[in-house]
Coordinates of C-alpha atoms and ligand atoms in Angstrom, one line a residue:
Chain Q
X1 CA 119.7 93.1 114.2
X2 CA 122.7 90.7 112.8
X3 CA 122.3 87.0 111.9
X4 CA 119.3 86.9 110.6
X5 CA 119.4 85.0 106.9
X6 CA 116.3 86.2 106.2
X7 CA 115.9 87.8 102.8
X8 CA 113.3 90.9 104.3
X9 CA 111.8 91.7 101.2
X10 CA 110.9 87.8 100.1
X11 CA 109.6 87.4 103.9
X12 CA 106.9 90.0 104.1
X13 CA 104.9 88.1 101.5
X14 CA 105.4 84.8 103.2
X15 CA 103.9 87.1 106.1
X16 CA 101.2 88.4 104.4
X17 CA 100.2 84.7 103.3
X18 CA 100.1 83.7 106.9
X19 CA 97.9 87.0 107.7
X20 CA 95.6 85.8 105.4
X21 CA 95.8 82.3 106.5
X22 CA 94.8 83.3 109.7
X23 CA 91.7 86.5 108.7
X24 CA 90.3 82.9 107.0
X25 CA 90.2 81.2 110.1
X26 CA 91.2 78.2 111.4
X27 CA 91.4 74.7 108.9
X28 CA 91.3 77.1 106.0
X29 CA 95.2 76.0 104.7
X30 CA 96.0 77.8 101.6
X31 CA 95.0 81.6 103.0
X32 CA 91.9 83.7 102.2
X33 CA 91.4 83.7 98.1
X34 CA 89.3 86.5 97.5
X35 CA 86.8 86.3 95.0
X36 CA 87.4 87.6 91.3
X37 CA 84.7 90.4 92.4
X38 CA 85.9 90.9 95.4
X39 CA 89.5 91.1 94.6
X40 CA 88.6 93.8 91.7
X41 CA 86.9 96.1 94.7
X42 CA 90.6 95.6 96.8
X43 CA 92.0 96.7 94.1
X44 CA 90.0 99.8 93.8
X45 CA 90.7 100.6 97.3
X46 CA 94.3 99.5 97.2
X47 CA 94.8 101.5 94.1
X48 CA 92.9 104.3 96.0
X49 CA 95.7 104.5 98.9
X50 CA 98.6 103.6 97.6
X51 CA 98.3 106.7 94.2
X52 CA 97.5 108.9 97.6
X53 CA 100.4 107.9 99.5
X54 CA 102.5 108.7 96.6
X55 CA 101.4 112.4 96.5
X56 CA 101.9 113.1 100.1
X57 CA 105.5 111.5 99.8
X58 CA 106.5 114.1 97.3
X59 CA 105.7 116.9 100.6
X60 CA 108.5 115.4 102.7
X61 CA 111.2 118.5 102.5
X62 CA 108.7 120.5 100.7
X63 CA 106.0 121.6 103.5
X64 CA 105.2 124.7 104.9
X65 CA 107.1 123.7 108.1
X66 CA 109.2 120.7 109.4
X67 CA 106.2 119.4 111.7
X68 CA 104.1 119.1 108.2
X69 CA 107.0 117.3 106.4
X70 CA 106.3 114.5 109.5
X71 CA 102.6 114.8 109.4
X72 CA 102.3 113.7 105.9
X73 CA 104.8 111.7 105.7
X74 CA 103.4 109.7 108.7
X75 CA 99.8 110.1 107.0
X76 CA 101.6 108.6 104.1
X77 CA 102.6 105.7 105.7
X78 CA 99.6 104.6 106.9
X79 CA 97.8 104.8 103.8
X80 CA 100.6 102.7 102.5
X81 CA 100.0 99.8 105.3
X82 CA 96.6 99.7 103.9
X83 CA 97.6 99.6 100.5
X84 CA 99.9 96.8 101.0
X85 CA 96.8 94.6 102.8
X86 CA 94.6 95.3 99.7
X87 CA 96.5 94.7 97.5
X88 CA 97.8 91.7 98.9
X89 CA 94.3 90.7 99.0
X90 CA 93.5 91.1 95.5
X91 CA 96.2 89.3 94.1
X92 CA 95.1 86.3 96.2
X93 CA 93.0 86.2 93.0
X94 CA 95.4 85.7 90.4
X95 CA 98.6 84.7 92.2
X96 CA 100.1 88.2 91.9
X97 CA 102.0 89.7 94.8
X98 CA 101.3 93.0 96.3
X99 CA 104.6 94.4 94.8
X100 CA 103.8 92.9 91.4
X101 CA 100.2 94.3 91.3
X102 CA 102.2 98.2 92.5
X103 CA 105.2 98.2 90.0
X104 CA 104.2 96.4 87.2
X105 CA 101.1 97.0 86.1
X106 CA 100.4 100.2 83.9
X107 CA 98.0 102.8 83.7
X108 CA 95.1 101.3 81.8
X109 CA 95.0 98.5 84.7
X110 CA 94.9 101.0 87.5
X111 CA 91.6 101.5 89.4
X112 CA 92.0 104.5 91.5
X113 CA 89.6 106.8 91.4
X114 CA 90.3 110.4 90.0
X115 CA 90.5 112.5 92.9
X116 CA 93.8 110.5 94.4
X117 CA 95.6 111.1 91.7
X118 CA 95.1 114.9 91.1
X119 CA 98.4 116.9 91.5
X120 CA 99.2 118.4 95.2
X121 CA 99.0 122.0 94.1
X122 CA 99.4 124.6 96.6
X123 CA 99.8 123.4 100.1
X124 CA 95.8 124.3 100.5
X125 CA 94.8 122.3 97.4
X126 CA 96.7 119.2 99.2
X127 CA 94.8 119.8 102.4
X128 CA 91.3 120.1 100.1
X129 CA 92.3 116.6 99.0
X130 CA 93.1 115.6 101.7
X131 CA 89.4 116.6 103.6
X132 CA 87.7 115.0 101.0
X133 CA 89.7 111.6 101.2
X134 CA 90.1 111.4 104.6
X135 CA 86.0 111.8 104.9
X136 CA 85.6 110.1 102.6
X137 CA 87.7 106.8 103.7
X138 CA 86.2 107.3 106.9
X139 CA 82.9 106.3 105.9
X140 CA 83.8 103.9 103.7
X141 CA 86.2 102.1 106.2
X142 CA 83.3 102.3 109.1
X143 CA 80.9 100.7 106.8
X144 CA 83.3 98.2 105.4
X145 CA 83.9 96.9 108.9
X146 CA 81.1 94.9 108.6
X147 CA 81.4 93.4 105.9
X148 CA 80.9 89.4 105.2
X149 CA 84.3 88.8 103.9
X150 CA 86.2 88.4 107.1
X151 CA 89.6 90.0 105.3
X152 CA 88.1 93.3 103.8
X153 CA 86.0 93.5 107.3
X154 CA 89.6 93.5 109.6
X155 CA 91.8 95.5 107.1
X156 CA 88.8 98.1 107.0
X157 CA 88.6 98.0 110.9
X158 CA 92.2 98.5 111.5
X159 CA 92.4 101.6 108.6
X160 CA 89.3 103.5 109.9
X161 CA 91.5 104.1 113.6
X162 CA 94.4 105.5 111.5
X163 CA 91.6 107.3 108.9
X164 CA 90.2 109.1 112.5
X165 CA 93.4 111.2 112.5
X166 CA 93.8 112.0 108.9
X167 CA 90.4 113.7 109.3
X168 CA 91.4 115.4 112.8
X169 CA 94.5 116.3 110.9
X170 CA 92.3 118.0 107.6
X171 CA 89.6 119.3 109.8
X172 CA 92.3 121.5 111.7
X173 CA 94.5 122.6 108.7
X174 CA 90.9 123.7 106.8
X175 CA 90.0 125.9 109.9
X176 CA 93.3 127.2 110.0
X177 CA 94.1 128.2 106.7
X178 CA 90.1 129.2 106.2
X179 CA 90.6 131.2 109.3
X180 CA 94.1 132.7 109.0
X181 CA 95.2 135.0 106.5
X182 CA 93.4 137.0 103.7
X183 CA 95.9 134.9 101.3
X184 CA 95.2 131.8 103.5
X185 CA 91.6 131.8 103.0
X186 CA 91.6 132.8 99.2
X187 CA 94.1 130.2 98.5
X188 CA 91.7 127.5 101.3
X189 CA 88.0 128.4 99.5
X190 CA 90.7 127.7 95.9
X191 CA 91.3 124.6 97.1
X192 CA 87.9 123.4 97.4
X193 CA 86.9 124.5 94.3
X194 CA 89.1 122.8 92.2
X195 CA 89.1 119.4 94.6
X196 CA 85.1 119.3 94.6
X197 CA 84.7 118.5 90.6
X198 CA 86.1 114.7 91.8
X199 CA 83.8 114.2 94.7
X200 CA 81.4 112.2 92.5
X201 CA 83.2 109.6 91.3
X202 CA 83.9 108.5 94.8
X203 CA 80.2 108.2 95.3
X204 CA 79.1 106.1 92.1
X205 CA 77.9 102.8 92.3
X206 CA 78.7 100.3 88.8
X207 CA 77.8 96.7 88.8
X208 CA 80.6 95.8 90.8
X209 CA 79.4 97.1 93.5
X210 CA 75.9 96.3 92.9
X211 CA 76.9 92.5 93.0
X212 CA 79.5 92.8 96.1
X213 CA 76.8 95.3 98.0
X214 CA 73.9 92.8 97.6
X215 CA 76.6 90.3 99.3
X216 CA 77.1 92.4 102.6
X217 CA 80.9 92.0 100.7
X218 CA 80.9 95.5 99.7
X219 CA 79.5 99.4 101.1
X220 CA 77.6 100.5 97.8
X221 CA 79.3 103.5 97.3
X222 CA 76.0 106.2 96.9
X223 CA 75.0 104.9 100.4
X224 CA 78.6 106.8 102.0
X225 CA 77.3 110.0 100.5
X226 CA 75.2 111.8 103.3
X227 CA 77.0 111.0 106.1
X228 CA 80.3 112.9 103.9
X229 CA 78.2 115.7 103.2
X230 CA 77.1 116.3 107.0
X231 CA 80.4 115.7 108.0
X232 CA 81.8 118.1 105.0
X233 CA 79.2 120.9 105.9
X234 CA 80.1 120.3 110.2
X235 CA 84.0 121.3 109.1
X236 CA 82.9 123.7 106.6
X237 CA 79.9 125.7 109.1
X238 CA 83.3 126.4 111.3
X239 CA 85.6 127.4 108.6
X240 CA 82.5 129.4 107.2
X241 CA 83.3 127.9 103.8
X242 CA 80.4 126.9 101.1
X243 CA 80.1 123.0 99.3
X244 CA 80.1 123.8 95.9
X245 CA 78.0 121.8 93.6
X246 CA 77.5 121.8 90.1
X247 CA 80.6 121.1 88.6
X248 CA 81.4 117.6 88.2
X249 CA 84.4 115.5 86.4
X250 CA 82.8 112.6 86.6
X251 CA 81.1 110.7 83.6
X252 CA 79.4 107.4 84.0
X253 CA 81.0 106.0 80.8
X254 CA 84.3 106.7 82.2
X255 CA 86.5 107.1 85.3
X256 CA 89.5 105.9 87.0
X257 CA 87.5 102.6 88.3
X258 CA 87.3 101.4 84.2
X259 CA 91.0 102.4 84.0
X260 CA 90.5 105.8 82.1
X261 CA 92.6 108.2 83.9
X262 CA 93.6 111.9 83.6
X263 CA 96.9 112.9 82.4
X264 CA 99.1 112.8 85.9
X265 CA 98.9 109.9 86.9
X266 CA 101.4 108.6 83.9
X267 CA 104.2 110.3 85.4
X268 CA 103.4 109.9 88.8
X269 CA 103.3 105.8 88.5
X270 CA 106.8 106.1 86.3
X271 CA 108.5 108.1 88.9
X272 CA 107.0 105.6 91.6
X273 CA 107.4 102.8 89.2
X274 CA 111.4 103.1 87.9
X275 CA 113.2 101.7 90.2
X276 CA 111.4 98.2 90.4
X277 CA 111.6 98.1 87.1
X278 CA 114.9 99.0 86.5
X279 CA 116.3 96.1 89.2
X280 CA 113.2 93.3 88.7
X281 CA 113.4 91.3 92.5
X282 CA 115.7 93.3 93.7
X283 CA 115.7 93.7 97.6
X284 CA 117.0 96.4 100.0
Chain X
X1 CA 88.7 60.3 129.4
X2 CA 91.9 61.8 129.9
X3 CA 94.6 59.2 131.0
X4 CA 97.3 59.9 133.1
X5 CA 100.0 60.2 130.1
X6 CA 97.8 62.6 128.3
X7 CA 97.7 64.6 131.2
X8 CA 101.1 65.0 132.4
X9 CA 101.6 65.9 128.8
X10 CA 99.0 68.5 128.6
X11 CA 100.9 69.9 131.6
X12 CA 104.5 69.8 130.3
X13 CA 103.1 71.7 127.6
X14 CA 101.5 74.5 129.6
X15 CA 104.6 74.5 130.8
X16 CA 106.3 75.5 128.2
X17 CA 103.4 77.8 126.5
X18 CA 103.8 79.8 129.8
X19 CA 108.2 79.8 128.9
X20 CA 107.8 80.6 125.2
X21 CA 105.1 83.4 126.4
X22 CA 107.8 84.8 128.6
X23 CA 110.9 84.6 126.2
X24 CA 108.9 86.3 123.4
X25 CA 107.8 89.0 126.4
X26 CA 111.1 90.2 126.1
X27 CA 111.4 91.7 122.6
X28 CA 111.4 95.7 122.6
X29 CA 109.9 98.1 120.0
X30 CA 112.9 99.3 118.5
X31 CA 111.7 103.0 118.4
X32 CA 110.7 102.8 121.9
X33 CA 112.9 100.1 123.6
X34 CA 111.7 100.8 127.1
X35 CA 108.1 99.1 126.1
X36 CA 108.2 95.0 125.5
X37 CA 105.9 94.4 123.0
X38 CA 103.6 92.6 126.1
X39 CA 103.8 96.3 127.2
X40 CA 102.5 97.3 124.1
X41 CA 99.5 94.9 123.7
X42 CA 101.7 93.6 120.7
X43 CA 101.8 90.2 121.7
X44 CA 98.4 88.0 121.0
X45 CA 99.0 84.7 121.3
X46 CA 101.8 81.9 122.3
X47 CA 101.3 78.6 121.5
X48 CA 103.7 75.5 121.5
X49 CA 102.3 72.4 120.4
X50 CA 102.9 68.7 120.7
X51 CA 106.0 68.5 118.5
X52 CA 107.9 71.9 120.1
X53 CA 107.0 74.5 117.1
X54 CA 106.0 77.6 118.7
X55 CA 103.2 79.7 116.7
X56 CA 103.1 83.1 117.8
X57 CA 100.5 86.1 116.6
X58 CA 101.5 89.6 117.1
X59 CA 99.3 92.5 115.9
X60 CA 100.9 95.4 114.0
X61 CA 100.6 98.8 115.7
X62 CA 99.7 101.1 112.8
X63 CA 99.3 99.8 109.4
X64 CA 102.9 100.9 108.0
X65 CA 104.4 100.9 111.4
X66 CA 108.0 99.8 110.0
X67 CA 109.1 98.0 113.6
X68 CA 106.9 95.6 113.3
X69 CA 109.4 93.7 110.7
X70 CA 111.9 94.1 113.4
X71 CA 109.7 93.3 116.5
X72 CA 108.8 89.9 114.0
X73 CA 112.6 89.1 113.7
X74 CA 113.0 89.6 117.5
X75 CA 111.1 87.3 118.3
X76 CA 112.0 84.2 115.8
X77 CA 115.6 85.0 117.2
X78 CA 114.4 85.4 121.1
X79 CA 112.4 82.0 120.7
X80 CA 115.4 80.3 119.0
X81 CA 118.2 81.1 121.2
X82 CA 115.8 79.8 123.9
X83 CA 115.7 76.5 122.7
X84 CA 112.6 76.0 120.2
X85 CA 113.9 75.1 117.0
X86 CA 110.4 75.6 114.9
X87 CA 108.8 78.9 115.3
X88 CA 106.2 80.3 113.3
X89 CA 105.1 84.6 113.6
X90 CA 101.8 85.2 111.8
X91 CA 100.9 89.1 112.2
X92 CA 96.8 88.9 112.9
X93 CA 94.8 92.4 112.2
X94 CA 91.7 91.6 113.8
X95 CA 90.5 92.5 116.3
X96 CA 92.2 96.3 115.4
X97 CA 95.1 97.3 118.0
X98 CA 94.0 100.1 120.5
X99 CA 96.1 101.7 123.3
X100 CA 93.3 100.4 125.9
X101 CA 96.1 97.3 125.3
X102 CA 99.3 99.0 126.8
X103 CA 99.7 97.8 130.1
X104 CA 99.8 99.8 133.2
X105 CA 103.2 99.1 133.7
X106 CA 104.5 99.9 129.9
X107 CA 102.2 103.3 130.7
X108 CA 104.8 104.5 134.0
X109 CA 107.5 103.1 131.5
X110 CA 106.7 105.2 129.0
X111 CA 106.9 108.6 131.2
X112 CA 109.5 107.8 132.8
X113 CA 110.9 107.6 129.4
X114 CA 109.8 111.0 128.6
X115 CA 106.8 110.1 126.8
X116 CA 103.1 111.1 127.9
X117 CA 101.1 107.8 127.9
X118 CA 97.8 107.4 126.3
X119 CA 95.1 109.2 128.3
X120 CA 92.3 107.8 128.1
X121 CA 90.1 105.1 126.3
X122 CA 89.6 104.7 122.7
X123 CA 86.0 104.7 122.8
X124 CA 86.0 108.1 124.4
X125 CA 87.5 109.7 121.0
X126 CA 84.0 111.0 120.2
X127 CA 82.7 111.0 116.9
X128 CA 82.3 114.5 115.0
X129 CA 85.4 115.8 112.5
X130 CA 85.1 118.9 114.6
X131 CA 86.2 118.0 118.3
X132 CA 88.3 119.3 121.6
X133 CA 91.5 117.7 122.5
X134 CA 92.0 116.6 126.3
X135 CA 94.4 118.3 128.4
X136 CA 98.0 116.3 127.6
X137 CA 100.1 116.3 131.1
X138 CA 104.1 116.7 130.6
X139 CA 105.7 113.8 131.6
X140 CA 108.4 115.8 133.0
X141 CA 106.9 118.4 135.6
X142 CA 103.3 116.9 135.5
X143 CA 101.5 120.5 134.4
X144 CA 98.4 120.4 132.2
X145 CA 99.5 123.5 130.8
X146 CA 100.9 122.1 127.5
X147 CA 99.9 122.9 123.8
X148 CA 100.3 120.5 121.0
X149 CA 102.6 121.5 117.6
X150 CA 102.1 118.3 115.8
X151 CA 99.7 115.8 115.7
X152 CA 101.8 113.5 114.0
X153 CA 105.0 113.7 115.5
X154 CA 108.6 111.5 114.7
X155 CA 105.8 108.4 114.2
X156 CA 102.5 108.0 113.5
X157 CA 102.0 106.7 117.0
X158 CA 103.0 109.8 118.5
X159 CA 102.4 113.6 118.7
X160 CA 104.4 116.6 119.3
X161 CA 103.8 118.4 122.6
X162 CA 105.5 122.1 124.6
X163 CA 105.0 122.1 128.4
X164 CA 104.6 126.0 129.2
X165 CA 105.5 125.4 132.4
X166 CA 108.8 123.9 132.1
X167 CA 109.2 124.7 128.5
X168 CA 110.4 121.3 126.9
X169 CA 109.0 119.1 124.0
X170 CA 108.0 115.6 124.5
X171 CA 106.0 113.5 122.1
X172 CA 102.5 111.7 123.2
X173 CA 101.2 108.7 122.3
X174 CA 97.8 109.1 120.9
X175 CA 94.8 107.5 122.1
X176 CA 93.8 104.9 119.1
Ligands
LIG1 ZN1 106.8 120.4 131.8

């Protein structure tokens, strides 16, 4: 389109404002502010989808076959729409903008858990991942519809229809590769093993959520846990494949929801992170 | 009570609601420019109030469906071209867009186009991680014999479908 003077950059923010005007409802003038709790927990999420997105970017041109460059490139994209609402949400808070809160801040101040930011690895490792997130989200984002706060409730409602096909689109790739090759199913039951250490995290409730949970503002995280495992074992009984239990990253002291992370995702916000930083408020 | 001034302006601006409605009705989704974004189940709300400004509410497709910025512009230039010189677009999540939205007519558009509509309702996705796909019909010779390649084809909104009977691609919209 031609004429428009609008700068496009500078107007999705002025969008999102508007978006959150309206999730508030009517009368409610200056947009949804979230809470200082509740804009922490966005920013878990936020953080969550948007170091995920990331990874599955780095596929494009690099996947077993053209359809699967699409397919999580697409995935990819949606995980970024519900990135951009979260985040936009939590910097209600402070007065930061979605794009501040993605290029600027640094490691230390990012809340994703571990899982999300664990390197893609073979194309099976990805697809482990990628089970175990997409399951994962599902539950979360089905619970979360319900939540009190109107704006978490319809950005979790929205996600959870996109979240149905990521699982779909796990779910078949685990069955094939499981099912497929002698080297397809070594590299598949791999996969698992080295994605399952990071399940717990996902699963741990803190304070935060203890306060936001006892709200109806937040899905205590512990309380998403059988539901994933029934819906892990249903994908796993048809791709004969075991859970593994045991092993576990996770350490209550730490984790990527205090802002102690492992040692990739460093590079992986530089390389997502260079450009804004390079040109500060520049548009495209 | 409602005097006769009140009323006749209540009217006039019906009138106009129903005009604004049907200008922003034209806008197309850039990726699929046979479907308006009425087609589509895009367009919420139109509402023009007592001083002219039009307030519109669209709902995005998918979450990082790019159009929508487009399908936004579209419609602040459609509205303004038509005569209304204030015109607000606020994109509204809830209540979640579903394909149960797309009209009937965007639906025959959409073969005609070359791309198999949604078939059947949301609610009928079923719930399990584990489940059977429905038969997808080709949109060009109407057999059911057809196998999927991708489930996320050139968009999001879309998957990758061959017709074994007369051997073509064509993308589906997915039921959502
Ligand atoms: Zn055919």
């Amino acid at each position: 389109m031609s004429g428009a003077d609008l700068d496009p950059h500078g107007e999705v923010s002025v969008d999102r404002l508007a978006l959150a005007e309206e999730l508030a409802g009517a009368g409610a003038g200056e947009g949804a502010v979230a809470s200082e709790d509740a804009a922490e927990y966005a920013l878990r999420l936020g953080d969550d989808a948007l170091v995920l997105a990331q990874q599955l970017g780095m596929w494009i041109t690099r996947a077993p076959e053209l359809e699967e460059d699409i397919a999580l490139g697409n995935i990819g994209l949606d995980l970024i729409g519900h990135a951009r609402s979260l985040l936009h949400y939590a910097g209600s808070a402070t007065g930061r903008s979605e794009d501040e809160l993605a290029y600027w801040r640094d490691e230390p101040e990012w809340r994703n858990a571990w899982l999300f930011e664990q390197p893609n690895g073979d194309f099976a490792c990805t697809i482990a991942r990628q089970l175990v997130a997409s399951l994962y989200l599902f539950e979360l984002y089905s619970a979360l519809a319900d939540s009190t706060d109107p704006t978490l409730a319809a950005i979790a409602a929205k996600s959870v229809k996109e979240v149905d096909y990521h699982r779909d689109h796990s779910t078949q790739w685990v069955l094939r590769l499981a099912g497929g090759t002698e080297e397809s199913r070594r590299r598949m039951i791999r996969g698992v093993e080295v994605t399952w250490p990071y399940v717990d995290e996902l699963f741990a409730d803190d304070e935060l959520t203890e306060r936001l949970a006892a709200d109806g503002v937040a899905v205590l995280p512990s309380t998403l846990r059988p539901a994933f495992e029934s819906a892990v074992d249903e994908v796993f009984a048809e791709a004969a494949l075991e859970r593994p239990t045991g092993r576990t990253a996770y350490t209550a002291s730490g984790g990527g929801r205090r802002g102690s992370h492992t040692e990739h995702l460093g590079p992986l916000l530089a390389e997502m992170q260079v450009l804004a930083r390079q040109h500060p408020g520049a548009s495209w | 009570m409602v005097t006769a001034t009140g009323g006749l302006d209540t009217a006039l601006r019906a009138h106009s609601t129903d005009h604004a409605w049907q200008v922003a009705a034209t806008v197309t989704d850039p990726e699929i420019p046979v479907l308006t974004i009425e087609d589509l189940g895009v367009l919420r709300t139109v509402e023009v109030a007592d001083d002219g400004a039009v307030h519109v509410e669209l709902t995005p497709t998918y979450s990082g469906c790019p159009a929508m910025d487009a399908m936004r512009d579209d419609v602040v230039l459609a509205l303004t071209h038509a005569g209304y010189d204030e015109v607000r677009v606020d994109l509204v999540l809830a209540p979640a867009w579903t394909t149960d939205w797309m009209t009937d007519a965007g639906k025959q558009k959409l073969r005609r186009y070359g791309i198999q509509a949604p078939t059947g309702l949301a609610a009928a996705r079923g719930a399990g991680p584990v489940r059977v796909q429905l038969a997808v019909k080709c949109p060009r010779c109407d057999s059911l014999d057809t196998r999927e390649i991708a489930r996320f084809g050139s968009t999001s909104c879309k998957a990758l479908y061959e017709c074994r009977a007369c051997l073509e691609p064509f993308d589906y919209f997915k039921v959502i």
